[in-house]
Short mmCIF file of C-alpha atoms in Angstrom, two decimals:
data_model
loop_
_atom_site.label_atom_id
_atom_site.label_comp_id
_atom_site.label_asym_id
_atom_site.label_seq_id
_atom_site.Cartn_x
_atom_site.Cartn_y
_atom_site.Cartn_z
CA MET A 1 -0.04 -0.07 -0.04
CA ASP A 2 1.78 3.21 -1.20
CA THR A 3 -0.48 5.89 0.59
CA ILE A 4 -3.32 5.87 3.37
CA ASN A 5 -6.61 7.68 2.62
CA GLY A 6 -9.12 8.67 5.14
CA ALA A 7 -11.36 5.50 4.76
CA LEU A 8 -8.24 3.23 5.14
CA PHE A 9 -7.05 4.86 8.14
CA GLN A 10 -10.26 4.39 9.78
CA GLN A 11 -10.05 0.79 9.03
CA MET A 12 -6.56 0.77 10.46
CA LEU A 13 -7.89 2.24 13.66
CA GLU A 14 -10.75 -0.20 13.92
CA SER A 15 -8.48 -3.13 13.26
CA GLY A 16 -6.01 -1.92 15.97
CA ALA A 17 -8.70 -1.41 18.52
CA ASN A 18 -10.28 -4.89 17.69
CA ASN A 19 -7.05 -6.46 18.13
CA LEU A 20 -6.23 -4.86 21.42
CA ASN A 21 -9.67 -5.66 22.57
CA ASN A 22 -9.45 -9.17 21.71
CA LYS A 23 -6.06 -9.65 23.48
CA PHE A 24 -6.21 -7.18 26.33
CA PRO A 25 -6.71 -9.99 29.07
CA GLU A 26 -3.23 -11.39 28.14
CA ILE A 27 -1.79 -7.99 28.52
CA ASP A 28 -3.30 -7.58 31.88
CA ALA A 29 -1.78 -10.93 32.83
CA LEU A 30 1.75 -9.13 32.24
CA ASN A 31 1.30 -7.64 35.69
CA VAL A 32 4.50 -7.60 37.58
CA PHE A 33 2.86 -7.75 40.99
CA PRO A 34 0.93 -10.77 41.40
CA VAL A 35 -2.08 -8.90 42.69
CA PRO A 36 -5.77 -8.73 41.31
CA ASP A 37 -5.10 -5.28 39.86
CA GLY A 38 -3.44 -5.93 36.48
CA ASP A 39 -5.21 -3.39 34.15
CA THR A 40 -2.73 -2.08 31.62
CA GLY A 41 -4.53 -4.08 28.80
CA THR A 42 -7.97 -2.92 30.13
CA ASN A 43 -7.08 0.57 30.42
CA MET A 44 -5.40 0.79 26.93
CA SER A 45 -8.38 -0.96 25.38
CA LEU A 46 -10.95 1.44 27.00
CA THR A 47 -8.77 4.40 26.06
CA PHE A 48 -8.03 3.47 22.48
CA SER A 49 -11.62 2.22 21.84
CA ALA A 50 -13.00 5.77 23.16
CA GLY A 51 -10.87 7.50 20.47
CA VAL A 52 -11.57 5.00 17.75
CA LYS A 53 -15.38 5.41 18.27
CA ASP A 54 -15.04 9.13 17.70
CA ALA A 55 -12.68 8.63 14.61
CA LYS A 56 -14.98 6.33 12.98
CA ALA A 57 -17.75 8.77 13.19
CA CYS A 58 -15.72 11.44 11.43
CA THR A 59 -17.16 12.19 7.92
CA SER A 60 -13.97 13.80 6.61
CA ASN A 61 -11.76 11.74 4.07
CA GLU A 62 -8.71 13.52 5.29
CA VAL A 63 -6.52 11.60 7.55
CA GLY A 64 -5.21 14.62 9.16
CA GLU A 65 -8.75 15.52 10.34
CA ILE A 66 -9.48 12.02 11.50
CA ALA A 67 -6.24 11.87 13.46
CA LYS A 68 -7.18 15.01 15.13
CA VAL A 69 -10.62 13.59 16.29
CA LEU A 70 -8.96 10.40 17.29
CA SER A 71 -6.46 12.51 19.56
CA LYS A 72 -9.33 14.28 21.21
CA GLY A 73 -11.14 11.13 21.91
CA LEU A 74 -8.20 9.42 23.45
CA LEU A 75 -7.35 12.43 25.32
CA MET A 76 -10.72 12.44 26.91
CA GLY A 77 -11.08 8.81 27.44
CA ALA A 78 -7.46 8.07 28.68
CA ARG A 79 -7.38 5.76 31.84
CA GLY A 80 -4.21 4.93 33.83
CA ASN A 81 -0.71 5.77 33.02
CA SER A 82 -0.59 3.42 29.92
CA GLY A 83 -3.86 5.07 28.56
CA VAL A 84 -2.51 8.60 29.11
CA ILE A 85 0.90 7.66 27.35
CA THR A 86 -1.05 6.06 24.47
CA SER A 87 -3.31 9.11 24.13
CA GLN A 88 -0.01 11.28 23.78
CA ILE A 89 1.51 8.97 21.36
CA PHE A 90 -1.38 9.65 19.18
CA ARG A 91 -1.57 13.18 19.87
CA GLY A 92 1.78 13.44 18.53
CA LEU A 93 0.93 11.35 15.55
CA ALA A 94 -2.06 13.62 14.89
CA GLN A 95 0.23 16.71 14.94
CA GLY A 96 2.52 15.17 12.50
CA LEU A 97 -0.39 14.46 10.05
CA GLU A 98 -2.14 17.95 10.47
CA GLY A 99 -3.19 19.25 7.12
CA ILE A 100 -2.37 15.95 5.33
CA GLY A 101 -5.31 14.41 3.19
CA GLU A 102 -3.69 11.24 2.06
CA VAL A 103 -0.39 10.15 3.77
CA ASN A 104 2.61 8.56 2.04
CA GLY A 105 5.29 6.53 3.56
CA PHE A 106 7.65 9.15 4.74
CA GLN A 107 4.94 11.40 6.10
CA LEU A 108 3.71 8.45 8.23
CA ALA A 109 7.34 7.67 9.50
CA ASN A 110 7.83 11.22 10.43
CA ALA A 111 4.44 11.34 12.31
CA LEU A 112 5.26 8.37 14.41
CA VAL A 113 8.43 9.84 15.45
CA ASN A 114 6.57 12.91 16.33
CA GLY A 115 4.26 10.61 18.18
CA SER A 116 7.22 9.33 20.31
CA ARG A 117 8.54 12.72 21.20
CA VAL A 118 5.40 14.05 22.43
CA ALA A 119 4.86 10.93 24.56
CA TYR A 120 8.14 11.36 26.21
CA LYS A 121 7.59 15.12 26.87
CA ALA A 122 4.34 14.15 28.84
CA VAL A 123 6.02 12.15 31.35
CA MET A 124 7.98 13.97 33.91
CA ARG A 125 10.55 10.92 34.68
CA PRO A 126 10.47 8.60 31.71
CA VAL A 127 11.41 5.16 32.51
CA GLU A 128 13.16 3.00 29.91
CA GLY A 129 12.05 -0.62 29.48
CA THR A 130 8.29 0.56 29.10
CA ILE A 131 5.87 1.59 26.24
CA LEU A 132 8.04 4.87 25.97
CA THR A 133 11.04 2.85 24.83
CA VAL A 134 9.05 0.75 22.62
CA ILE A 135 7.53 3.51 20.66
CA ARG A 136 10.92 5.66 20.53
CA GLU A 137 13.05 2.71 19.25
CA ALA A 138 10.40 1.51 16.76
CA ALA A 139 9.74 4.94 15.44
CA ASP A 140 13.52 6.01 15.13
CA TYR A 141 14.27 2.79 13.51
CA THR A 142 11.43 3.05 11.04
CA PHE A 143 12.18 6.76 10.09
CA ALA A 144 15.98 5.86 9.39
CA TYR A 145 14.57 3.27 6.99
CA ALA A 146 12.17 5.60 5.48
CA SER A 147 14.74 8.26 4.95
CA GLN A 148 17.18 5.86 3.05
CA THR A 149 14.52 4.24 0.89
CA SER A 150 13.20 5.83 -2.21
CA ASN A 151 9.46 6.19 -2.77
CA VAL A 152 8.85 4.22 0.55
CA THR A 153 5.36 2.90 0.96
CA CYS A 154 3.14 2.97 3.73
CA ILE A 155 3.08 -0.79 4.14
CA GLN A 156 6.88 -0.78 4.13
CA VAL A 157 6.84 1.70 7.02
CA MET A 158 4.25 -0.24 8.99
CA ASP A 159 6.21 -3.62 8.57
CA LYS A 160 9.33 -2.08 9.84
CA MET A 161 7.59 -0.21 12.60
CA VAL A 162 6.00 -3.55 13.85
CA GLU A 163 9.18 -5.52 13.35
CA GLU A 164 11.15 -3.20 15.49
CA ALA A 165 8.56 -2.83 17.93
CA ILE A 166 8.39 -6.60 18.58
CA ALA A 167 12.21 -6.44 18.92
CA SER A 168 12.23 -3.59 21.17
CA LEU A 169 9.47 -5.28 23.43
CA LYS A 170 11.60 -8.41 23.76
CA ARG A 171 14.34 -6.12 25.21
CA THR A 172 12.34 -4.64 27.89
CA PRO A 173 13.37 -6.97 30.52
CA ASP A 174 17.01 -6.00 30.00
CA LEU A 175 16.19 -2.52 30.84
CA LEU A 176 13.89 -3.17 33.82
CA PRO A 177 15.22 -6.06 36.04
CA VAL A 178 12.00 -6.66 37.65
CA LEU A 179 10.44 -7.79 34.48
CA LYS A 180 13.21 -10.24 33.79
CA GLU A 181 12.85 -11.57 37.50
CA VAL A 182 9.21 -12.07 36.98
CA GLY A 183 9.67 -13.44 33.44
CA VAL A 184 7.45 -10.95 31.53
CA VAL A 185 7.70 -8.15 29.00
CA ASP A 186 6.39 -4.54 29.46
CA SER A 187 2.72 -4.59 29.30
CA GLY A 188 2.24 -1.24 27.94
CA GLY A 189 4.67 -2.04 25.30
CA ALA A 190 2.87 -5.11 24.47
CA GLY A 191 -0.44 -3.13 24.05
CA LEU A 192 1.37 -0.81 21.74
CA VAL A 193 2.68 -3.85 19.62
CA THR A 194 -0.78 -5.16 19.51
CA ILE A 195 -2.28 -1.97 18.12
CA LEU A 196 0.56 -1.73 15.53
CA GLN A 197 -0.07 -5.05 14.32
CA GLY A 198 -3.92 -4.25 13.96
CA PHE A 199 -2.78 -1.41 11.73
CA GLN A 200 -0.41 -3.69 9.72
CA SER A 201 -3.01 -6.25 9.21
CA ALA A 202 -5.52 -3.54 7.92
CA LEU A 203 -2.94 -2.37 5.49
CA LYS A 204 -2.71 -5.91 4.00
CA GLY A 205 -6.41 -5.86 3.56
CA GLU A 206 -7.32 -8.09 6.50
CA VAL A 207 -9.26 -5.86 9.02
CA ILE A 208 -9.12 -7.58 12.41
CA ALA A 209 -12.63 -8.24 13.68
CA SER A 210 -13.79 -8.38 17.27
CA ALA A 211 -13.80 -11.83 18.82
CA ALA A 212 -17.12 -13.63 18.14
CA VAL A 213 -19.66 -14.56 20.95
CA LYS A 214 -20.55 -18.05 21.42
CA GLU A 215 -23.56 -18.78 23.57
CA ASN A 216 -23.00 -15.59 25.56
CA VAL A 217 -19.51 -16.77 26.49
CA GLN A 218 -16.55 -14.71 24.94
CA THR A 219 -13.04 -14.11 25.90
CA ALA A 220 -13.62 -12.05 29.04
CA GLY A 221 -11.95 -9.07 27.53
CA ALA A 222 -14.10 -8.76 24.56
CA ALA A 223 -17.14 -9.48 26.48
CA VAL A 224 -16.74 -6.74 29.01
CA GLU A 225 -15.56 -4.04 26.28
CA ASN A 226 -18.40 -5.03 23.83
CA ASP A 227 -21.00 -4.48 26.52
CA GLU A 228 -19.29 -1.62 28.12
CA PHE A 229 -17.91 -3.12 31.31
CA GLY A 230 -20.54 -5.58 32.30
CA TYR A 231 -21.17 -6.39 36.02
CA CYS A 232 -18.73 -6.34 39.00
CA THR A 233 -19.87 -9.36 40.82
CA GLU A 234 -18.53 -10.19 44.32
CA PHE A 235 -19.69 -12.71 46.97
CA ILE A 236 -18.62 -14.54 50.07
CA VAL A 237 -19.47 -18.05 50.52
CA ARG A 238 -19.33 -20.13 53.81
CA LEU A 239 -18.50 -23.85 52.70
CA ASP A 240 -20.94 -26.33 53.83
CA GLU A 241 -19.55 -29.30 55.69
CA ALA A 242 -19.52 -31.44 52.77
CA GLN A 243 -17.74 -29.12 50.53
CA SER A 244 -15.32 -27.81 53.04
CA ALA A 245 -12.60 -30.56 52.74
CA SER A 246 -12.89 -30.99 48.91
CA PHE A 247 -13.26 -27.66 47.69
CA GLN A 248 -10.62 -26.49 45.21
CA GLU A 249 -10.19 -22.84 44.23
CA ASP A 250 -8.57 -23.72 40.89
CA ALA A 251 -11.93 -25.54 39.73
CA LEU A 252 -14.14 -22.63 40.54
CA ARG A 253 -11.56 -20.18 39.32
CA ASP A 254 -11.65 -21.94 35.78
CA ALA A 255 -15.38 -22.17 35.77
CA LEU A 256 -15.53 -18.34 36.43
CA ALA A 257 -12.96 -17.87 33.63
CA GLN A 258 -15.61 -19.17 31.12
CA ILE A 259 -17.88 -16.36 32.02
CA GLY A 260 -15.88 -13.22 32.89
CA ASN A 261 -12.40 -11.79 33.83
CA SER A 262 -10.67 -9.87 36.68
CA ILE A 263 -11.29 -13.03 38.74
CA VAL A 264 -10.20 -13.16 42.31
CA CYS A 265 -11.11 -16.40 44.08
CA VAL A 266 -9.48 -16.91 47.67
CA GLN A 267 -10.16 -19.59 50.40
CA ASP A 268 -9.75 -18.89 54.01
CA GLU A 269 -10.64 -21.94 55.93
CA ASP A 270 -14.33 -22.53 55.26
CA ILE A 271 -14.96 -19.05 53.57
CA VAL A 272 -14.48 -18.39 49.94
CA LYS A 273 -14.25 -14.68 48.50
CA VAL A 274 -14.93 -14.24 44.94
CA HIS A 275 -14.66 -11.21 42.49
CA VAL A 276 -15.43 -11.47 38.85
CA HIS A 277 -16.33 -8.98 36.03
CA THR A 278 -18.95 -10.76 33.88
CA LEU A 279 -21.96 -10.23 31.65
CA THR A 280 -23.92 -13.04 33.41
CA PRO A 281 -23.70 -12.39 37.13
CA GLY A 282 -26.40 -14.93 37.67
CA GLU A 283 -24.30 -17.65 36.28
CA ALA A 284 -21.37 -16.65 38.74
CA LEU A 285 -23.96 -16.71 41.74
CA ASN A 286 -25.18 -20.24 40.69
CA LEU A 287 -21.50 -21.55 40.52
CA GLY A 288 -20.84 -20.06 44.04
CA GLN A 289 -24.03 -21.35 45.40
CA ARG A 290 -23.05 -24.99 44.66
CA TYR A 291 -20.53 -24.80 47.40
CA GLY A 292 -22.38 -23.16 50.33
CA GLU A 293 -24.23 -20.42 51.66
CA PHE A 294 -23.74 -16.72 50.78
CA ILE A 295 -22.64 -14.59 53.58
CA LYS A 296 -22.27 -11.42 51.40
CA LEU A 297 -22.94 -10.55 47.69
CA LYS A 298 -22.75 -7.45 45.60
CA ILE A 299 -23.54 -6.88 42.15
CA GLU A 300 -22.76 -3.52 40.38
CA ASN A 301 -23.46 -2.45 36.80
CA MET A 302 -19.97 -0.95 35.78
CA GLN A 303 -21.43 0.81 32.82
CA GLU A 304 -23.73 2.58 35.11
CA GLN A 305 -20.95 3.34 37.54
CA HIS A 306 -19.13 4.72 34.68
CA GLU A 307 -21.90 6.89 33.54
CA ASN A 308 -22.52 7.93 37.20
CA ILE A 309 -19.05 7.87 38.25
CA LEU A 310 -19.43 10.51 40.84
CA THR A 311 -20.40 8.83 44.11
CA GLY A 312 -22.50 11.94 45.11
CA ALA A 313 -24.74 11.62 41.84
CA ALA A 314 -25.33 7.87 42.62
CA GLN A 315 -26.55 8.55 46.21
CA LYS A 316 -29.19 11.27 45.33
CA GLU A 317 -32.08 10.93 43.23
CA THR A 318 -32.15 14.49 42.57
CA GLN A 319 -29.37 17.13 42.68
CA GLU A 320 -29.76 20.65 44.14
CA PRO A 321 -28.90 23.23 41.76
CA LYS A 322 -25.27 24.36 41.80
CA GLN A 323 -24.64 27.46 43.92
CA GLN A 324 -24.21 30.37 41.98
CA GLU A 325 -21.78 31.99 44.43
CA ARG A 326 -18.28 30.75 43.61
CA SER A 327 -16.70 29.13 46.66
CA PRO A 328 -12.92 29.61 47.43
CA TYR A 329 -12.06 25.99 47.38
CA ALA A 330 -13.15 22.48 46.25
CA ILE A 331 -11.60 19.13 46.63
CA ILE A 332 -12.04 16.15 44.12
CA THR A 333 -10.66 12.94 45.06
CA VAL A 334 -10.84 9.27 44.18
CA ALA A 335 -11.94 6.17 46.18
CA ALA A 336 -13.25 2.78 45.83
CA GLY A 337 -15.75 1.73 48.54
CA GLU A 338 -18.78 3.45 50.23
CA GLY A 339 -16.73 3.64 53.69
CA LEU A 340 -13.78 5.48 52.02
CA ALA A 341 -16.06 7.78 50.07
CA ASN A 342 -17.89 8.72 53.45
CA MET A 343 -14.32 9.25 55.10
CA PHE A 344 -13.17 11.70 52.35
CA LYS A 345 -16.55 13.57 52.51
CA GLU A 346 -16.29 13.94 56.23
CA LEU A 347 -12.94 15.48 55.55
CA ARG A 348 -14.38 18.19 53.13
CA ALA A 349 -14.14 16.35 49.80
CA ASP A 350 -16.78 18.03 47.65
CA ILE A 351 -16.70 15.20 45.15
CA VAL A 352 -15.46 11.44 45.42
CA ILE A 353 -15.00 9.93 42.08
CA SER A 354 -15.73 6.24 42.11
CA GLY A 355 -12.54 4.31 41.22
CA GLY A 356 -9.06 3.04 42.31
CA GLN A 357 -6.88 0.14 41.40
CA THR A 358 -9.12 -2.14 39.41
CA MET A 359 -11.05 0.71 37.63
CA ASN A 360 -8.98 3.80 36.97
CA PRO A 361 -11.20 6.84 36.21
CA SER A 362 -10.71 8.57 32.80
CA THR A 363 -9.59 12.19 31.89
CA GLU A 364 -13.31 12.75 31.32
CA ASP A 365 -14.38 11.65 34.39
CA PHE A 366 -12.07 14.24 36.06
CA VAL A 367 -13.32 16.83 33.52
CA GLU A 368 -17.02 16.15 34.49
CA ALA A 369 -16.40 16.47 38.11
CA ILE A 370 -14.46 19.83 37.67
CA LYS A 371 -17.39 21.16 35.81
CA GLN A 372 -19.72 20.21 38.85
CA VAL A 373 -17.96 22.20 41.21
CA ASN A 374 -17.78 25.99 41.38
CA ALA A 375 -14.68 27.07 42.86
CA GLU A 376 -11.69 29.59 42.69
CA HIS A 377 -9.18 26.77 43.25
CA ILE A 378 -9.84 23.06 42.82
CA PHE A 379 -7.54 20.47 44.58
CA ILE A 380 -7.41 17.03 43.08
CA LEU A 381 -6.25 14.04 45.00
CA PRO A 382 -5.84 10.99 42.72
CA ASN A 383 -4.78 8.44 45.51
CA ASN A 384 -3.14 6.06 43.14
CA SER A 385 -0.12 6.35 41.19
CA ASN A 386 -1.73 5.05 38.18
CA ILE A 387 -4.25 7.85 38.24
CA VAL A 388 -2.08 10.75 38.61
CA LEU A 389 -1.44 11.32 34.83
CA ALA A 390 -5.13 11.08 33.96
CA ALA A 391 -5.79 13.86 36.81
CA GLN A 392 -3.08 16.01 35.20
CA GLN A 393 -4.41 15.70 31.76
CA ALA A 394 -7.76 16.90 32.94
CA ALA A 395 -6.12 19.82 34.58
CA ALA A 396 -4.56 20.65 31.34
CA VAL A 397 -7.81 20.29 29.46
CA MET A 398 -9.66 22.64 31.90
CA GLU A 399 -6.69 25.27 31.63
CA ASP A 400 -8.99 28.11 32.36
CA GLU A 401 -9.77 26.82 35.86
CA ALA A 402 -7.15 26.98 38.68
CA ILE A 403 -6.60 23.19 39.38
CA HIS A 404 -3.94 21.81 41.57
CA VAL A 405 -3.18 18.10 41.27
CA ILE A 406 -1.76 17.02 44.58
CA PRO A 407 -0.18 13.77 43.38
CA SER A 408 -1.18 11.47 46.37
CA LYS A 409 -0.43 7.94 45.39
CA THR A 410 -2.30 5.93 48.13
CA ILE A 411 -5.43 6.43 50.12
CA PRO A 412 -3.69 7.37 53.40
CA GLN A 413 -1.86 10.00 51.55
CA GLY A 414 -4.97 11.45 50.44
CA ILE A 415 -6.59 11.14 53.88
CA SER A 416 -3.60 13.23 55.43
CA ALA A 417 -3.98 15.75 52.52
CA CYS A 418 -7.44 16.35 53.33
CA ILE A 419 -6.78 16.62 57.13
CA LEU A 420 -4.09 19.29 56.40
CA PHE A 421 -6.33 21.30 54.07
CA ASN A 422 -7.24 24.72 55.71
CA PRO A 423 -10.10 26.65 54.06
CA ASP A 424 -8.74 29.88 55.92
CA VAL A 425 -5.34 30.02 54.28
CA ASP A 426 -4.49 30.88 50.60
CA ALA A 427 -4.03 28.27 47.96
CA ALA A 428 -0.20 28.31 47.84
CA THR A 429 0.00 27.53 51.61
CA ASN A 430 -2.59 24.65 51.17
CA ILE A 431 -0.60 23.14 48.19
CA SER A 432 2.61 23.21 50.37
CA GLU A 433 0.96 21.87 53.54
CA MET A 434 -1.02 19.06 51.56
CA SER A 435 2.17 18.13 49.58
CA ASP A 436 4.02 17.80 52.81
CA ALA A 437 1.33 15.61 54.35
CA ILE A 438 1.70 13.11 51.49
CA ALA A 439 5.28 13.03 51.84
CA ASN A 440 4.93 12.07 55.57
CA VAL A 441 2.84 9.00 55.09
CA LYS A 442 4.03 5.48 55.03
CA THR A 443 1.42 3.18 53.33
CA GLY A 444 0.91 -0.61 53.46
CA GLN A 445 -1.73 -2.64 51.92
CA VAL A 446 -2.86 -6.41 52.35
CA THR A 447 -4.07 -8.35 49.42
CA TYR A 448 -4.21 -11.73 47.83
CA ALA A 449 -1.84 -13.28 45.09
CA ILE A 450 -3.41 -14.34 41.92
CA LYS A 451 -0.69 -16.48 40.60
CA ASP A 452 2.46 -18.38 41.76
CA THR A 453 5.67 -16.18 41.13
CA THR A 454 9.02 -15.18 42.66
CA PHE A 455 9.31 -11.45 43.40
CA GLU A 456 12.61 -10.08 44.65
CA GLY A 457 13.70 -13.70 45.76
CA MET A 458 10.36 -14.23 47.53
CA GLU A 459 8.24 -17.31 46.73
CA ILE A 460 4.72 -16.50 46.35
CA LYS A 461 1.67 -18.65 45.92
CA ALA A 462 -1.59 -18.22 44.43
CA GLY A 463 -4.12 -17.41 47.19
CA ASP A 464 -1.44 -16.18 49.65
CA TYR A 465 -2.12 -12.88 51.40
CA MET A 466 0.73 -10.47 50.77
CA GLY A 467 1.73 -7.48 52.84
CA ILE A 468 3.00 -4.67 50.67
CA LYS A 469 5.17 -1.66 51.91
CA GLU A 470 4.91 1.09 49.36
CA LYS A 471 6.01 -0.97 46.38
CA ASP A 472 7.81 -3.66 48.31
CA ILE A 473 6.22 -7.16 49.14
CA VAL A 474 7.34 -7.85 52.64
CA VAL A 475 5.47 -11.00 53.42
CA SER A 476 3.37 -13.74 51.68
CA THR A 477 1.57 -16.31 53.87
CA GLN A 478 -1.96 -18.10 53.94
CA ASP A 479 -2.92 -16.40 57.04
CA MET A 480 -4.37 -12.78 56.57
CA GLN A 481 -3.88 -11.71 60.14
CA GLU A 482 -0.35 -13.01 60.27
CA ALA A 483 0.37 -11.09 56.86
CA THR A 484 -1.03 -7.84 58.40
CA LYS A 485 0.80 -8.21 61.60
CA THR A 486 4.10 -8.63 59.72
CA LEU A 487 3.29 -5.66 57.52
CA VAL A 488 2.68 -3.55 60.61
CA ASP A 489 6.17 -4.45 62.08
CA ALA A 490 7.73 -3.38 58.68
CA LEU A 491 5.87 -0.11 58.86
CA VAL A 492 5.77 1.15 62.58
CA ASP A 493 9.03 2.40 64.16
CA GLU A 494 9.98 4.49 67.25
CA GLU A 495 9.11 7.79 65.26
CA SER A 496 5.55 6.74 64.48
CA GLU A 497 2.67 8.43 66.35
CA ILE A 498 -0.43 7.48 64.25
CA VAL A 499 -1.67 4.48 62.55
CA THR A 500 -4.85 4.64 60.36
CA LEU A 501 -6.14 1.13 59.81
CA ILE A 502 -8.86 0.70 57.09
CA TYR A 503 -10.31 -2.70 56.59
CA GLY A 504 -12.04 -3.81 53.51
CA GLU A 505 -14.55 -6.04 51.95
CA GLY A 506 -14.58 -9.78 53.46
CA VAL A 507 -12.92 -8.37 56.78
CA ASN A 508 -15.12 -8.21 59.99
CA GLU A 509 -14.73 -5.72 62.72
CA LYS A 510 -13.53 -8.30 65.14
CA ALA A 511 -10.42 -9.11 62.99
CA ALA A 512 -9.71 -5.28 62.66
CA LYS A 513 -9.90 -4.79 66.29
CA GLU A 514 -7.42 -7.77 66.74
CA ILE A 515 -4.89 -5.91 64.54
CA SER A 516 -5.56 -2.70 66.47
CA SER A 517 -4.93 -4.16 69.50
CA TYR A 518 -1.77 -5.73 68.34
CA ILE A 519 -0.54 -2.26 67.23
CA GLU A 520 -1.48 -0.53 70.36
CA THR A 521 -0.01 -3.15 72.69
CA ARG A 522 3.24 -3.63 70.73
CA TYR A 523 3.95 0.07 69.78
CA GLY A 524 1.98 2.17 72.17
CA VAL A 525 0.69 4.33 69.24
CA GLU A 526 -2.82 5.84 68.62
CA VAL A 527 -4.81 3.68 66.21
CA GLU A 528 -7.70 4.99 64.30
CA VAL A 529 -9.98 2.23 62.85
CA ASN A 530 -12.37 2.65 59.76
CA CYS A 531 -14.46 0.40 57.65
CA GLY A 532 -13.60 1.41 54.01
CA GLU A 533 -15.47 -1.45 52.29
CA GLN A 534 -12.74 -1.26 49.59
CA PRO A 535 -12.59 -3.99 47.11
CA VAL A 536 -9.15 -6.11 46.64
CA TYR A 537 -7.19 -4.72 49.73
CA SER A 538 -8.34 -6.50 52.88
CA TYR A 539 -6.41 -3.76 55.01
CA ILE A 540 -5.05 -0.39 53.89
CA ILE A 541 -2.55 0.89 56.63
CA GLY A 542 -1.24 4.55 56.99
CA VAL A 543 1.48 5.27 59.34
CA GLU A 544 2.66 8.94 60.34
#
């Protein structure tokens, strides 16, 4: 293919989006940490699909115009760090294609290089061995080839781009030792390669289709994406006496894999906790009920959550009209779990966006929240390292507003920042005080492993409870309370004064009080216990 016109470009985008949509569970599985939060493929798929949906609706036949529409859609739909970086790659591509109706090979190679440069500029501290390395090495290699080849065609350019992107992806473990230890390549880079391979296929006349549905059972990724997220289904079952000895987690996990994704299945004596994203929640419940009696269950429509992402909107049938008078300050924060949302509201948060590790809010979610508040200065607390870039991108979109992203990377950091907020001082003082607050908080989290692996020399088994101090796994054991106490020992020292203990879904008050008593007795510090109702993490611990 010598050149690309608008219609072919739209086919390339559709093919790339479908290829990513079909394969994103495999990309999610490349997660380095063995925790139930591997969402790079999900974030990239949701991001890219949002942009492609707008690009396909564009009536122009000029590639430059379609690329511009794509860029805007990606910008607003970006989720997670991988999604934001992907949006920046295609923002740079759109800049390189501006004003071009039909693209030749050299113009395409040049635009790809510009995509690489823009993506690097968007990240404050670029890390090699990631999607950034893959786009840079592949684009530079391709541009050098195009510069030396007379009348280079678009298909030649894309062939070289895919060839070097695959080679670069294979080299990522040599640049990031943690990838080599766990035995995976970079997940973001893998997502980019998947998109490029979709482009390449379309250029050769073979547009990749979305995975087919068979008797309401799809690959989990295609199912969730095609039906806009599906249902988040969670339940806790107490095994009956007959099942308690013979129950096998793997068997239930495999059955759930036939109807959904994002699966967590953990047994703790006679209790089994399950989390799954599925289009057929009734089937998931039927599987669980075979083993015993439900203690707790919850089903949430994730599309409805997305459309009503602001928890305040979900809790009120009607909303009071927005106050005409502009307030000096507003706080927007992010949390998953009703208990956590209420904690932040009690600490003056105006809007709590529903989201977190397993469902990162998009740039557009932040923009909509910003539009709902009427304040001179707006503080955003992302409370997750994978959400900071989306918040910053929203601030850039709403450039006429005074938006300050305080880069909180954990829930305890966000709580401390809210506590230090003072409505009676100026914005600069608040920024300083809130930033100092997040720097003085140590965070620990307890969750369960989703696979057998070795991380920094520690043997981890699927179903183990892991205690994670910041980004280090300090313990892995089958006992949740034991894991929590070991984590506490790693977090609390003689300088510690206050410990905030937040227990999540599947943890009862008695267990939380046991941990609280352990901390008070052993360390003599003040302990604040809260029920956060957060998914994924049994305990979240903040130490100051």
